[in-house]
PDB file of C-alpha atoms in Angstrom:
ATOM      1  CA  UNK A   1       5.790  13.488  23.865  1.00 39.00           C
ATOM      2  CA  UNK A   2       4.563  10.507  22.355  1.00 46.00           C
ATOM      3  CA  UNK A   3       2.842   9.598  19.027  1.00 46.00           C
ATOM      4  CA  UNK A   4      -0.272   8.506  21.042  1.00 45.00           C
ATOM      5  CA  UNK A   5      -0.156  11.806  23.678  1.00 52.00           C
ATOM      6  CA  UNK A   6       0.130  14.245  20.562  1.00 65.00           C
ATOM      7  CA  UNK A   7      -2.129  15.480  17.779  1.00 88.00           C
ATOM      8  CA  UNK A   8      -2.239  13.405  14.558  1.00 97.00           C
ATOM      9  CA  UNK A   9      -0.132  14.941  11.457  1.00 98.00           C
ATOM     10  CA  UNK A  10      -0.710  14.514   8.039  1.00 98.00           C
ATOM     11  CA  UNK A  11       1.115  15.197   4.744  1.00 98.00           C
ATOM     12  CA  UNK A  12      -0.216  16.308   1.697  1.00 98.00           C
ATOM     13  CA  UNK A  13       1.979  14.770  -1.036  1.00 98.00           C
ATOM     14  CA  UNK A  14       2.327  16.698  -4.141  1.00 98.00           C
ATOM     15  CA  UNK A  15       2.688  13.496  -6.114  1.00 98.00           C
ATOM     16  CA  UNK A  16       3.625  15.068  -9.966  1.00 98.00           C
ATOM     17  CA  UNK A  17       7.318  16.390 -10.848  1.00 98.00           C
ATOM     18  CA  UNK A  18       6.447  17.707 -14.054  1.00 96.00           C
ATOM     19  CA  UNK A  19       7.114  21.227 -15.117  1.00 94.00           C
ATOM     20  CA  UNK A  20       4.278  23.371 -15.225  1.00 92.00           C
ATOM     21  CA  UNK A  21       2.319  20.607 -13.373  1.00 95.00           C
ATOM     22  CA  UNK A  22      -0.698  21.650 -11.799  1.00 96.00           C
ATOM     23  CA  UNK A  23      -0.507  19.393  -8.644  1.00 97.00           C
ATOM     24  CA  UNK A  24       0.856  21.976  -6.707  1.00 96.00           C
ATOM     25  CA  UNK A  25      -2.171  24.315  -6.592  1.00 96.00           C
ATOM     26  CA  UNK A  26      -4.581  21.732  -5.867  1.00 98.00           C
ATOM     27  CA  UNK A  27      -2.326  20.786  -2.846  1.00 98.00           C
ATOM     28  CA  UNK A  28      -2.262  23.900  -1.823  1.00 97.00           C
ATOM     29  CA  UNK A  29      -5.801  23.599  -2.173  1.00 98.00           C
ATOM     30  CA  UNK A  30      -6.139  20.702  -0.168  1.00 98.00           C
ATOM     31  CA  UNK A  31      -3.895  21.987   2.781  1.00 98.00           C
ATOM     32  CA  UNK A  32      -5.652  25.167   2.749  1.00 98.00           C
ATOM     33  CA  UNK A  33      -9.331  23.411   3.289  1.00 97.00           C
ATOM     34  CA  UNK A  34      -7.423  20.637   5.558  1.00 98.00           C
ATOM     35  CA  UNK A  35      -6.038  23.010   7.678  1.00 97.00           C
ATOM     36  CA  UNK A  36      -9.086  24.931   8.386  1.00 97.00           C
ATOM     37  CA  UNK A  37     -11.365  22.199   9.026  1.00 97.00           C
ATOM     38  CA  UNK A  38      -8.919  20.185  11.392  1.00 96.00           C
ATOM     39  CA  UNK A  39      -7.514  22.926  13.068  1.00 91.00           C
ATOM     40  CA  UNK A  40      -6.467  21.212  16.628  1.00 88.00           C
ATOM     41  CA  UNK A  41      -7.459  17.359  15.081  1.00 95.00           C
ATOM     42  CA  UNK A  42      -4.002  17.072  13.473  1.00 97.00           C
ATOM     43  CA  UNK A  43      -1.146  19.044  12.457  1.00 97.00           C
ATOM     44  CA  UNK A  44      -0.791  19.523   8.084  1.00 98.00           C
ATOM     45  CA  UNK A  45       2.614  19.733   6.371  1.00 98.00           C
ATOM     46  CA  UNK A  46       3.219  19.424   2.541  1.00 98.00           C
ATOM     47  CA  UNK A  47       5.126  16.752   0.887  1.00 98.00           C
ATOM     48  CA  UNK A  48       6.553  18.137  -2.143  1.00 98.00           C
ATOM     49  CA  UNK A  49       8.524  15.174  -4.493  1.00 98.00           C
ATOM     50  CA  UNK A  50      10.005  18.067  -7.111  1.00 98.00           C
ATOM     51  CA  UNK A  51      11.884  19.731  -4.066  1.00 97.00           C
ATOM     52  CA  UNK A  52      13.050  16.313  -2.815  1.00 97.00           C
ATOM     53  CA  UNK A  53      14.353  15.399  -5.617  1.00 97.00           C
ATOM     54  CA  UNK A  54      14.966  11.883  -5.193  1.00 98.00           C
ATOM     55  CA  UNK A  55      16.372   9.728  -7.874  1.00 98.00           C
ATOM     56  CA  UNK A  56      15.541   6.680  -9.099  1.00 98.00           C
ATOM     57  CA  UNK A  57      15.812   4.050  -6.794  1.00 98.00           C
ATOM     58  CA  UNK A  58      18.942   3.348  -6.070  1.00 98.00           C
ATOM     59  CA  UNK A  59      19.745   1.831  -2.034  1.00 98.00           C
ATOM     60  CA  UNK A  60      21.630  -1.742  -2.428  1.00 97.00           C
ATOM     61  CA  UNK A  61      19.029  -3.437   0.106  1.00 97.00           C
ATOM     62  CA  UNK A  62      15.723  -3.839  -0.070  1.00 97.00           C
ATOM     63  CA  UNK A  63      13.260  -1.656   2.159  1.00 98.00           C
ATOM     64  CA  UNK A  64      11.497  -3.953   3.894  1.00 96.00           C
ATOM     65  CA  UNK A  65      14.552  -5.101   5.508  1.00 96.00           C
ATOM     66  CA  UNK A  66      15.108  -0.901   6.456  1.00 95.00           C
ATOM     67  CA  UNK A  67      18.906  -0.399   6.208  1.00 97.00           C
ATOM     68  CA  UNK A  68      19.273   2.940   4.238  1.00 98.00           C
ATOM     69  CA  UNK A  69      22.794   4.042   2.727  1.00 98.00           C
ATOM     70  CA  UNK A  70      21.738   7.267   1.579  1.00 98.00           C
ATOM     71  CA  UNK A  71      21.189  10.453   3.011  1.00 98.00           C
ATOM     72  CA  UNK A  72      18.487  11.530   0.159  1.00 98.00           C
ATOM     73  CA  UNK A  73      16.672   8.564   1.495  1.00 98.00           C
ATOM     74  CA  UNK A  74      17.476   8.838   5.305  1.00 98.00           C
ATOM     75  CA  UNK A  75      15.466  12.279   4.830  1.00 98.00           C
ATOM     76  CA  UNK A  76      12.831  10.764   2.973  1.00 98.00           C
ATOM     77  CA  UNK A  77      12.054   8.137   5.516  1.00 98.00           C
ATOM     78  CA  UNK A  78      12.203  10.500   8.695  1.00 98.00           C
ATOM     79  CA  UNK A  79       9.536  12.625   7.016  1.00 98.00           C
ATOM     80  CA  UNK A  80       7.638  10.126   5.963  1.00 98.00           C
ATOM     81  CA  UNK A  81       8.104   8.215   9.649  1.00 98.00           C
ATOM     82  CA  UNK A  82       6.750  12.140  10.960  1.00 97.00           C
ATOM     83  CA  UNK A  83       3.685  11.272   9.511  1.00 98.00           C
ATOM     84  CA  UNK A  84       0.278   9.581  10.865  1.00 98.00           C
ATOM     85  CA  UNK A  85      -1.590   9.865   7.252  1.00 98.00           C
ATOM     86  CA  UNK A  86      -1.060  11.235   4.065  1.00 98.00           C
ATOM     87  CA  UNK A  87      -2.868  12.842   1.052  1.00 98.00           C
ATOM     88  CA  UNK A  88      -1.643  11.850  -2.243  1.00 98.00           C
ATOM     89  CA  UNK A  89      -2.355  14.757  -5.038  1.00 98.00           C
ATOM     90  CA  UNK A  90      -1.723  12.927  -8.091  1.00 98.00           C
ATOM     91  CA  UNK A  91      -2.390  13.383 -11.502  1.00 98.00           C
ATOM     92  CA  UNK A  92      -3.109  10.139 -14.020  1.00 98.00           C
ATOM     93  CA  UNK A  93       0.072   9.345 -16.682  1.00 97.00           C
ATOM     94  CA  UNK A  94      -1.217   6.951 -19.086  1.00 96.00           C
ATOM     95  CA  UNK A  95      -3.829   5.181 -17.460  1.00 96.00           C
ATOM     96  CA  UNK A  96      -1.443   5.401 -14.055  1.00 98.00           C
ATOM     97  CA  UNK A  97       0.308   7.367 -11.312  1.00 98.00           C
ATOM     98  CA  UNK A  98       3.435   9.408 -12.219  1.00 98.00           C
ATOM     99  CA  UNK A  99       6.644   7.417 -11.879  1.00 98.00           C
ATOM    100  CA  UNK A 100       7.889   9.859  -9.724  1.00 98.00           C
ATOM    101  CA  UNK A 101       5.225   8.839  -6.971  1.00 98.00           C
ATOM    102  CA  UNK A 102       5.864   5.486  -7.241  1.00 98.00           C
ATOM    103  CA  UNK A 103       9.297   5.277  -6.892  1.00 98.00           C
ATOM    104  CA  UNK A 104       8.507   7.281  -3.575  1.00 98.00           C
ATOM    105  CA  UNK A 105       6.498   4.744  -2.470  1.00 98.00           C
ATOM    106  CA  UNK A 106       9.332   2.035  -3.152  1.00 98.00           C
ATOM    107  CA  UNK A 107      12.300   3.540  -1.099  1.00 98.00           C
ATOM    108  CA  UNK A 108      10.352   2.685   1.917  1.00 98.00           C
ATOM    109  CA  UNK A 109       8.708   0.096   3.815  1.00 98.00           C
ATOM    110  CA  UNK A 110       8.630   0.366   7.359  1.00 97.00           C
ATOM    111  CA  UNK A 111       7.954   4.350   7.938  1.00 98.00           C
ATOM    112  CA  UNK A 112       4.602   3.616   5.821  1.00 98.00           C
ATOM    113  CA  UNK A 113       3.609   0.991   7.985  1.00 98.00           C
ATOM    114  CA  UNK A 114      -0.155   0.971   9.622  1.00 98.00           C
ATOM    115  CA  UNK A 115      -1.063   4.482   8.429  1.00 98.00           C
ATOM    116  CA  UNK A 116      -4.148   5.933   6.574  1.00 98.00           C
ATOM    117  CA  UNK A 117      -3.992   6.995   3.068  1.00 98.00           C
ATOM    118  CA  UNK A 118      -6.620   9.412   1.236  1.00 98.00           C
ATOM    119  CA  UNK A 119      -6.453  10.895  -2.478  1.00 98.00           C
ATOM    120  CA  UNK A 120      -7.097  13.440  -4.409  1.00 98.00           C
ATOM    121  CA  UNK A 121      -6.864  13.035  -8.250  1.00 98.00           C
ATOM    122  CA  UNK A 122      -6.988  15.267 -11.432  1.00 98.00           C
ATOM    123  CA  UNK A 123      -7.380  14.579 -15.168  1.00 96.00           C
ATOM    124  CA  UNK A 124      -9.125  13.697 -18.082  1.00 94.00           C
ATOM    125  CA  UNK A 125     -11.003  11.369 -16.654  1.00 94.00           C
ATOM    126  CA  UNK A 126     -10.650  12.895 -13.083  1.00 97.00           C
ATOM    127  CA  UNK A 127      -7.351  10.663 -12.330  1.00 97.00           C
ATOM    128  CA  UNK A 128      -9.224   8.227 -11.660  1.00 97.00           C
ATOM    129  CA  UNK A 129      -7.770   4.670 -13.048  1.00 98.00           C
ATOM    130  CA  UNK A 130      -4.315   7.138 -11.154  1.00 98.00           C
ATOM    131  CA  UNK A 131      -5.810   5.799  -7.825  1.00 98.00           C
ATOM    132  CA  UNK A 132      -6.734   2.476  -8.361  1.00 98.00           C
ATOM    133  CA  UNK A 133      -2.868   1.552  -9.049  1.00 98.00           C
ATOM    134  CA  UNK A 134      -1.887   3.753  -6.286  1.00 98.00           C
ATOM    135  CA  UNK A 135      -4.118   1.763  -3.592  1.00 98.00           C
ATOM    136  CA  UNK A 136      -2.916  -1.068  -4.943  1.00 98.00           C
ATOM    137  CA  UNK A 137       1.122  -0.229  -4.442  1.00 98.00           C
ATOM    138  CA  UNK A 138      -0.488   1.588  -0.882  1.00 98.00           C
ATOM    139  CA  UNK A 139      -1.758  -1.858   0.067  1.00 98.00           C
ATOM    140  CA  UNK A 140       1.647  -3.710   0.170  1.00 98.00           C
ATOM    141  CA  UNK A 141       3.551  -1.403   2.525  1.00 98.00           C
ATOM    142  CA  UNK A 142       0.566  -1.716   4.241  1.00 98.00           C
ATOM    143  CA  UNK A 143      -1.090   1.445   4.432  1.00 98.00           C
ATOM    144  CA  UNK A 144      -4.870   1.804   4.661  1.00 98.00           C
ATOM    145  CA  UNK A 145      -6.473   3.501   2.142  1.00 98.00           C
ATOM    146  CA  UNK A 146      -9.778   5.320   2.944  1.00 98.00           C
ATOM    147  CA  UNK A 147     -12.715   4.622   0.539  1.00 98.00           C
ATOM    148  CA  UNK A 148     -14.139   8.622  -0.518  1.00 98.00           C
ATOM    149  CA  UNK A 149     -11.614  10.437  -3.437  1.00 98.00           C
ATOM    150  CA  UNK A 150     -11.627  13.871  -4.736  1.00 98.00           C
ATOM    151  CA  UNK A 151     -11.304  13.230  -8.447  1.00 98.00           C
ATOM    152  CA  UNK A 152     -10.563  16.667 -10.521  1.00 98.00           C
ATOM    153  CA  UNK A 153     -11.528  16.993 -13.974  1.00 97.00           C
ATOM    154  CA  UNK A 154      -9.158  19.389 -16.600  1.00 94.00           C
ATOM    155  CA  UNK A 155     -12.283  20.527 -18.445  1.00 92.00           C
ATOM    156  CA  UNK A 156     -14.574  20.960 -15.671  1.00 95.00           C
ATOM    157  CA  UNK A 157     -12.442  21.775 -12.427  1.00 96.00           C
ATOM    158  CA  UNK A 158      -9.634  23.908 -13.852  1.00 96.00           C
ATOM    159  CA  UNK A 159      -9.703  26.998 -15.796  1.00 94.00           C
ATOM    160  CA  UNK A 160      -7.231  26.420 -18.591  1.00 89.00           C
ATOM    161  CA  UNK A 161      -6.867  28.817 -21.264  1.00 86.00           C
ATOM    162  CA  UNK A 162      -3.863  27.278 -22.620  1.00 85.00           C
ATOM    163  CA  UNK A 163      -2.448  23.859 -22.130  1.00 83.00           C
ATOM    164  CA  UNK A 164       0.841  24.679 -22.052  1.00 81.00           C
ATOM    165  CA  UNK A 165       0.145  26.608 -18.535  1.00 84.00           C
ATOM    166  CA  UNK A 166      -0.806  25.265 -15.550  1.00 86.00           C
ATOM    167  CA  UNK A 167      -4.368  27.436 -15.725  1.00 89.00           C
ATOM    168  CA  UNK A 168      -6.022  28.150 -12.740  1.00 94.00           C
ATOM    169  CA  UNK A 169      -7.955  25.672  -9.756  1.00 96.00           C
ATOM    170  CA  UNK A 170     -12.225  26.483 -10.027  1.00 96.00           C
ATOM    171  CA  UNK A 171     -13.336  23.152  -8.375  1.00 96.00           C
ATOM    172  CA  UNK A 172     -16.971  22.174  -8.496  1.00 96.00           C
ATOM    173  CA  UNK A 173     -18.877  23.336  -5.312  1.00 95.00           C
ATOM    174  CA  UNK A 174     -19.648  19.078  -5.109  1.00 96.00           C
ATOM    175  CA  UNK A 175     -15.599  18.922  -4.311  1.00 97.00           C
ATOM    176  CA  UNK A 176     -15.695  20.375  -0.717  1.00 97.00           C
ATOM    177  CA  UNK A 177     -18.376  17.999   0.406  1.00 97.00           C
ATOM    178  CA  UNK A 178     -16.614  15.017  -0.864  1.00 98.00           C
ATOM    179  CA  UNK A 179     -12.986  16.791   0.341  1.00 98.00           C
ATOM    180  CA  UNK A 180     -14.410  17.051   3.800  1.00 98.00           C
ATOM    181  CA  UNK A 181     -15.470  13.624   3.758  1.00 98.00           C
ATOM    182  CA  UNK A 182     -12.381  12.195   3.277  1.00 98.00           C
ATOM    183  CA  UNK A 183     -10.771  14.182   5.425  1.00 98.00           C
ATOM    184  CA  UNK A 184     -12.236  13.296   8.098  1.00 98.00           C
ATOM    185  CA  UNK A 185     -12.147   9.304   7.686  1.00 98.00           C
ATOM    186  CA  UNK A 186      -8.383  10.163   7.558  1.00 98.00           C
ATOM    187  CA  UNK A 187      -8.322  11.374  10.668  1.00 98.00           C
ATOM    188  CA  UNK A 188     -10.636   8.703  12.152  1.00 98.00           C
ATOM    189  CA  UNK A 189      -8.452   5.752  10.632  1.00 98.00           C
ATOM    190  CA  UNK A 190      -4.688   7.376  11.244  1.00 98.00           C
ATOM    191  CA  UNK A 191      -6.137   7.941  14.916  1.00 97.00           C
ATOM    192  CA  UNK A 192      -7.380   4.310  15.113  1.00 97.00           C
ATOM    193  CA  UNK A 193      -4.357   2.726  13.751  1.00 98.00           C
ATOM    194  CA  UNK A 194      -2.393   4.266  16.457  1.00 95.00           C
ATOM    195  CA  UNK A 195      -1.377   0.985  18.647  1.00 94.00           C
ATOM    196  CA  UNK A 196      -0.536  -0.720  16.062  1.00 94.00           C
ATOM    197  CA  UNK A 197       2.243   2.140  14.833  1.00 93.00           C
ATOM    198  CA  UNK A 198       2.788   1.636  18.467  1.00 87.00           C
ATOM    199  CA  UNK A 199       4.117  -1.517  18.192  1.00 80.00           C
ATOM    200  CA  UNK A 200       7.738  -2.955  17.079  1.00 69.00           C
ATOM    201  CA  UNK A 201       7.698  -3.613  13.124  1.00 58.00           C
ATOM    202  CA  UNK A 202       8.020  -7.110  11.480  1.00 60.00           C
ATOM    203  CA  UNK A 203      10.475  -6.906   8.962  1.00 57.00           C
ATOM    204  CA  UNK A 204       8.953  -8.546   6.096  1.00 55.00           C
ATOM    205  CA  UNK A 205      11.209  -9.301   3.053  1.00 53.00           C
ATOM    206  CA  UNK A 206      10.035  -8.062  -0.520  1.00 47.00           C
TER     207      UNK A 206
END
């Protein structure tokens, strides 16, 4: 079966590494609500970086040119090469994604190719300023980011009696609308960016 003759499948990436992050339950909370609105649109797996485990990167060539030596990042790329779009859960470090995420980004090149991106952010400030560097390292493996964000705040979306604990997920009712949103111009642009996944891949030097 081929990409274009089966449903789409997307991966929620739990984007933090952290100890007693919370990114986990709000993927969980995105896979949940994904997998119940998309039902037979696309197939949803989860991503999880801390179980990966991948180290800093560390393959002799570059990616663009796609010549992997290591078997942590052989796996990396097949999942990632599974995959027709992707949710990023991330929460803001510093004004910025973890560095965990984006040395995820950077072992690849090729497997990210001509695929649809969509986010959902948590933090302070909602993650916010999180996202904007993300789309911009999304943009340069060339993966299309879709314009509506989930964007979590700690004080207003989570229910954290201590800080030290991850707390519990109590999104704003506002969330699903915005959630659904996205999730469904995820599905429209990893379905319309099909033939050109189709295609052979350029390798472009970076």
């Amino acid at each position: 079966m081929t990409r274009t003759e089966r449903s789409l499948r997307l991966a929620v990436v739990v984007g933090s590494t952290r100890p007693g992050r919370r990114a986990l339950k709000v993927a969980e909370w995105v896979r949940d609500r994904a997998a119940a609105q998309l039902r037979e649109r696309a197939e949803i797996a989860v991503f999880d970086l801390a179980e990966l485990k991948l180290p800093l990167l560390d393959e002799p060539m570059p990616a663009a040119i796609g010549e992997y030596r290591n078997a942590h990042t052989k796996r990396w790329a097949q999942l990632v090469d599974s995959c027709d779009g992707f949710v990023f859960v991330t929460p803001e470090y510093n004004h910025s994604m973890p560095a965990a995420l984006k040395n995820a980004v950077d072992f690849l090149f090729a497997e990210w190719n001509d695929k649809a991106a969509g986010f959902v952010s948590y933090g302070l400030n909602g993650g916010t300023r999180a996202v904007e560097h993300l789309r911009l390292t999304l943009a340069e493996v060339k993966v299309a980011c879709v314009r509506s964000q989930v964007s979590l705040g700690l004080f207003t979306d989570f229910d954290i009696p201590d800080m030290s604990e991850p707390g519990t997920l109590a999104p704003a009712g506002h969330h699903d609308g915005v959630l659904e949103r996205m999730l469904d111009e995820l599905v429209d642009w990893s379905a319309a960016l099909r033939p050109l996944r189709e295609q052979p891949a350029s390798p472009v030097l970076s």
